[in-house]
């Protein structure tokens, strides 16, 4: 089955710096890659996702890149702000199975210091 | 806004007790999920349900069962709680297949279970 590895487990940056979180997946048939943000005391919330037919996707300060050949994808946050502090999870699944078998990475705790 | 409500935020149970975790969603979603979240292990799928009375095992179903008698409600059952089931449990629902372009999961705030 699918296995998703995520690095780093913790990441500390200064406000205004960029942050990059990387994930690798094992199943070449996976074609849907979402990223979730979990704030303290809350459930994870989708922040951006990408399909395998796209190499990059941006939404304001957040971008995700995908390298299908190497089977890795990354989350990029620019101009970080203290409210970006949270735990981030990457995930992978196959869209044609209804996303039901979403496999998550182990999470990255991002701390943005003012 | 989609709302997924988990009835208990914190529970403390004894080993061997039967535990019910309840989850309700208000958006008429077909799919509902139960995940377990542990530090360093991420989120792991226990069970999911794609329709009333329909269920499918996830990656770690051992020691758990589920019930979906109504579309809006999905319950996780620990028949005989053990200390290794101490964890954060997250319920989620999704709009697929009604919205075929998105696999977005909508999560509840979690139920933290401690088994003594």
Tab-separated table of C-alpha atoms in Angstrom:
chain	number	residue	atom	x	y	z
A	1	UNK	CA	0.000	0.000	0.000
A	2	UNK	CA	0.865	3.657	-0.092
A	3	UNK	CA	3.479	5.057	2.300
A	4	UNK	CA	4.030	8.791	2.760
A	5	UNK	CA	7.146	10.156	4.436
A	6	UNK	CA	7.296	13.785	5.611
A	7	UNK	CA	10.255	15.952	6.633
A	8	UNK	CA	11.171	17.771	8.765
A	9	UNK	CA	9.194	16.873	11.847
A	10	UNK	CA	9.741	20.349	13.298
A	11	UNK	CA	10.651	23.610	11.593
A	12	UNK	CA	11.384	26.955	13.231
A	13	UNK	CA	11.607	30.135	11.161
A	14	UNK	CA	11.603	33.868	11.728
A	15	UNK	CA	8.623	35.903	10.642
A	16	UNK	CA	9.008	36.863	7.006
A	17	UNK	CA	11.192	33.876	6.119
A	18	UNK	CA	10.101	31.078	3.805
A	19	UNK	CA	9.277	27.559	4.981
A	20	UNK	CA	9.473	24.356	2.954
A	21	UNK	CA	8.035	20.982	3.947
A	22	UNK	CA	8.797	17.905	1.849
A	23	UNK	CA	6.964	14.626	1.323
A	24	UNK	CA	7.688	11.480	-0.629
A	25	UNK	CA	5.191	8.801	-1.619
A	26	UNK	CA	5.668	5.206	-2.685
A	27	UNK	CA	2.683	4.315	-4.913
A	28	UNK	CA	3.170	5.622	-8.448
A	29	UNK	CA	-0.598	5.276	-8.998
A	30	UNK	CA	-1.341	8.027	-6.456
A	31	UNK	CA	-2.555	11.145	-8.216
A	32	UNK	CA	-4.041	13.436	-5.569
A	33	UNK	CA	-1.895	15.257	-3.010
A	34	UNK	CA	-3.543	17.528	-0.421
A	35	UNK	CA	-1.987	19.501	2.399
A	36	UNK	CA	-3.766	20.042	5.716
A	37	UNK	CA	-3.082	22.557	8.481
A	38	UNK	CA	-3.961	21.753	12.072
A	39	UNK	CA	-4.077	24.573	14.575
A	40	UNK	CA	-3.911	23.904	18.281
A	41	UNK	CA	-7.098	22.291	19.582
A	42	UNK	CA	-8.699	22.015	16.154
A	43	UNK	CA	-9.105	19.417	13.446
A	44	UNK	CA	-6.979	19.549	10.279
A	45	UNK	CA	-8.170	21.840	7.504
A	46	UNK	CA	-7.368	21.606	3.802
A	47	UNK	CA	-5.157	24.483	2.639
A	48	UNK	CA	-4.159	23.410	-0.849
A	49	UNK	CA	-4.157	20.322	-3.051
A	50	UNK	CA	-2.652	19.269	-6.363
A	51	UNK	CA	-3.383	16.627	-8.971
A	52	UNK	CA	-0.696	14.663	-10.771
A	53	UNK	CA	-1.428	16.375	-14.080
A	54	UNK	CA	-0.154	19.663	-12.634
A	55	UNK	CA	3.429	20.421	-11.600
A	56	UNK	CA	2.785	23.443	-9.410
A	57	UNK	CA	-0.128	25.272	-7.810
A	58	UNK	CA	-0.180	28.561	-5.933
A	59	UNK	CA	-2.619	30.263	-3.614
A	60	UNK	CA	-1.353	33.607	-2.302
A	61	UNK	CA	1.615	32.815	0.007
A	62	UNK	CA	1.243	29.052	-0.328
A	63	UNK	CA	2.480	26.889	-3.188
A	64	UNK	CA	2.789	23.173	-3.760
A	65	UNK	CA	5.137	21.514	-6.251
A	66	UNK	CA	5.003	17.944	-7.493
A	67	UNK	CA	7.715	15.810	-9.075
A	68	UNK	CA	6.021	12.622	-10.307
A	69	UNK	CA	9.247	11.055	-11.512
A	70	UNK	CA	10.889	11.345	-8.115
A	71	UNK	CA	7.564	10.789	-6.314
A	72	UNK	CA	7.879	13.789	-4.063
A	73	UNK	CA	5.909	16.930	-3.429
A	74	UNK	CA	6.567	19.995	-1.325
A	75	UNK	CA	4.703	22.791	0.435
A	76	UNK	CA	6.210	26.271	0.220
A	77	UNK	CA	5.072	29.099	2.476
A	78	UNK	CA	6.512	32.534	1.735
A	79	UNK	CA	6.565	35.600	3.996
A	80	UNK	CA	5.636	33.509	7.012
A	81	UNK	CA	3.522	35.040	9.759
A	82	UNK	CA	2.965	33.939	13.376
A	83	UNK	CA	-0.504	32.676	12.436
A	84	UNK	CA	1.148	30.154	10.115
A	85	UNK	CA	2.357	28.333	13.253
A	86	UNK	CA	0.605	24.957	13.203
A	87	UNK	CA	1.102	21.301	12.342
A	88	UNK	CA	1.060	20.574	8.617
A	89	UNK	CA	0.221	17.193	7.098
A	90	UNK	CA	0.773	16.034	3.556
A	91	UNK	CA	-1.265	13.160	2.119
A	92	UNK	CA	-1.661	11.044	-0.994
A	93	UNK	CA	-4.423	9.034	-2.579
A	94	UNK	CA	-5.950	7.981	-5.870
A	95	UNK	CA	-8.697	10.271	-7.073
A	96	UNK	CA	-10.446	7.492	-8.987
A	97	UNK	CA	-11.094	5.579	-5.749
A	98	UNK	CA	-13.029	8.465	-4.312
A	99	UNK	CA	-10.142	9.707	-2.127
A	100	UNK	CA	-11.278	7.237	0.483
A	101	UNK	CA	-7.868	5.793	1.183
A	102	UNK	CA	-6.052	9.033	1.954
A	103	UNK	CA	-2.656	8.231	3.493
A	104	UNK	CA	-1.151	10.986	5.634
A	105	UNK	CA	2.430	11.862	6.421
A	106	UNK	CA	3.626	12.102	10.016
A	107	UNK	CA	3.261	15.876	10.258
A	108	UNK	CA	5.533	18.929	10.544
A	109	UNK	CA	5.242	21.339	13.429
A	110	UNK	CA	5.987	24.830	12.086
A	111	UNK	CA	6.835	27.574	14.539
A	112	UNK	CA	7.057	31.134	13.252
A	113	UNK	CA	8.733	33.499	15.683
A	114	UNK	CA	7.943	37.242	15.584
B	1	UNK	CA	-20.125	26.107	6.653
B	2	UNK	CA	-19.713	22.375	7.009
B	3	UNK	CA	-19.838	21.308	10.576
B	4	UNK	CA	-18.553	18.023	11.915
B	5	UNK	CA	-19.300	17.661	15.602
B	6	UNK	CA	-17.699	15.177	17.924
B	7	UNK	CA	-19.783	14.928	21.041
B	8	UNK	CA	-16.981	14.327	23.546
B	9	UNK	CA	-13.769	16.381	23.508
B	10	UNK	CA	-12.178	14.542	26.439
B	11	UNK	CA	-12.878	11.084	27.845
B	12	UNK	CA	-11.192	9.016	30.530
B	13	UNK	CA	-12.066	5.324	30.595
B	14	UNK	CA	-10.886	2.181	32.367
B	15	UNK	CA	-9.286	-0.793	30.663
B	16	UNK	CA	-11.979	-3.208	29.488
B	17	UNK	CA	-14.750	-0.619	29.282
B	18	UNK	CA	-16.859	-0.255	26.160
B	19	UNK	CA	-16.389	3.186	24.640
B	20	UNK	CA	-18.572	5.019	22.135
B	21	UNK	CA	-17.300	8.019	20.183
B	22	UNK	CA	-20.024	9.870	18.330
B	23	UNK	CA	-19.739	12.070	15.267
B	24	UNK	CA	-22.412	14.074	13.462
B	25	UNK	CA	-22.121	16.055	10.220
B	26	UNK	CA	-24.700	18.533	8.969
B	27	UNK	CA	-23.948	18.651	5.220
B	28	UNK	CA	-25.517	15.422	3.964
B	29	UNK	CA	-22.118	13.967	3.047
B	30	UNK	CA	-22.007	10.369	1.866
B	31	UNK	CA	-18.519	9.561	3.158
B	32	UNK	CA	-17.506	9.601	6.794
B	33	UNK	CA	-14.203	8.582	8.365
B	34	UNK	CA	-12.573	7.840	11.685
B	35	UNK	CA	-8.856	8.578	12.059
B	36	UNK	CA	-6.518	8.141	14.948
B	37	UNK	CA	-3.806	10.762	15.533
B	38	UNK	CA	-0.638	9.949	17.483
B	39	UNK	CA	2.582	11.996	17.779
B	40	UNK	CA	5.120	10.944	15.188
B	41	UNK	CA	2.619	8.699	13.417
B	42	UNK	CA	0.359	11.251	11.773
B	43	UNK	CA	-3.252	10.391	11.013
B	44	UNK	CA	-4.138	6.762	10.441
B	45	UNK	CA	-7.456	5.598	9.016
B	46	UNK	CA	-9.426	3.238	11.249
B	47	UNK	CA	-12.689	2.833	9.316
B	48	UNK	CA	-14.725	4.688	6.770
B	49	UNK	CA	-18.311	4.531	5.604
B	50	UNK	CA	-19.565	5.405	2.125
B	51	UNK	CA	-23.274	5.023	2.853
B	52	UNK	CA	-25.712	4.164	5.625
B	53	UNK	CA	-24.932	0.718	7.058
B	54	UNK	CA	-21.913	0.438	4.736
B	55	UNK	CA	-18.393	0.383	6.127
B	56	UNK	CA	-14.913	-0.510	5.084
B	57	UNK	CA	-11.769	-1.165	7.083
B	58	UNK	CA	-8.972	1.320	6.994
B	59	UNK	CA	-5.343	0.704	7.883
B	60	UNK	CA	-5.728	0.002	11.624
B	61	UNK	CA	-9.196	-1.475	12.299
B	62	UNK	CA	-8.131	-3.981	14.971
B	63	UNK	CA	-9.883	-3.369	18.277
B	64	UNK	CA	-12.478	-1.045	16.759
B	65	UNK	CA	-15.888	-1.292	15.175
B	66	UNK	CA	-18.192	1.328	13.672
B	67	UNK	CA	-21.866	1.977	13.206
B	68	UNK	CA	-23.695	4.133	10.688
B	69	UNK	CA	-27.437	3.842	11.140
B	70	UNK	CA	-28.191	7.337	9.837
B	71	UNK	CA	-26.433	9.295	7.125
B	72	UNK	CA	-25.385	12.128	9.412
B	73	UNK	CA	-24.036	10.014	12.265
B	74	UNK	CA	-20.957	7.777	12.410
B	75	UNK	CA	-19.944	6.095	15.641
B	76	UNK	CA	-16.646	4.521	16.623
B	77	UNK	CA	-16.835	1.721	19.171
B	78	UNK	CA	-14.071	0.299	21.314
B	79	UNK	CA	-15.534	-2.990	22.522
B	80	UNK	CA	-12.970	-3.424	25.306
B	81	UNK	CA	-10.713	-0.403	25.693
B	82	UNK	CA	-7.001	-0.969	26.192
B	83	UNK	CA	-4.243	1.426	27.217
B	84	UNK	CA	-2.736	1.357	23.716
B	85	UNK	CA	-5.954	2.939	22.441
B	86	UNK	CA	-5.178	6.128	24.346
B	87	UNK	CA	-5.109	8.652	21.527
B	88	UNK	CA	-6.759	11.558	19.732
B	89	UNK	CA	-9.628	10.400	17.520
B	90	UNK	CA	-10.704	12.527	14.579
B	91	UNK	CA	-13.927	12.169	12.631
B	92	UNK	CA	-14.240	13.541	9.100
B	93	UNK	CA	-16.697	13.695	6.229
B	94	UNK	CA	-16.312	14.389	2.517
B	95	UNK	CA	-18.441	15.631	-0.320
B	96	UNK	CA	-17.275	13.018	-2.833
B	97	UNK	CA	-18.895	11.596	-4.949
B	98	UNK	CA	-21.316	14.487	-5.249
B	99	UNK	CA	-18.427	16.840	-5.956
B	100	UNK	CA	-16.150	14.687	-8.085
B	101	UNK	CA	-13.339	17.199	-8.340
B	102	UNK	CA	-12.539	17.410	-4.675
B	103	UNK	CA	-11.452	14.967	-2.061
B	104	UNK	CA	-11.538	17.552	0.728
B	105	UNK	CA	-12.067	16.112	4.173
B	106	UNK	CA	-13.907	18.155	6.799
B	107	UNK	CA	-12.680	17.259	10.264
B	108	UNK	CA	-14.203	17.553	13.696
B	109	UNK	CA	-12.156	18.991	16.552
B	110	UNK	CA	-11.228	15.596	17.894
B	111	UNK	CA	-11.927	13.429	20.921
B	112	UNK	CA	-9.000	12.836	23.248
B	113	UNK	CA	-9.398	9.442	24.869
B	114	UNK	CA	-7.328	8.296	27.848
B	115	UNK	CA	-7.579	4.651	28.874
B	116	UNK	CA	-6.275	3.921	32.374
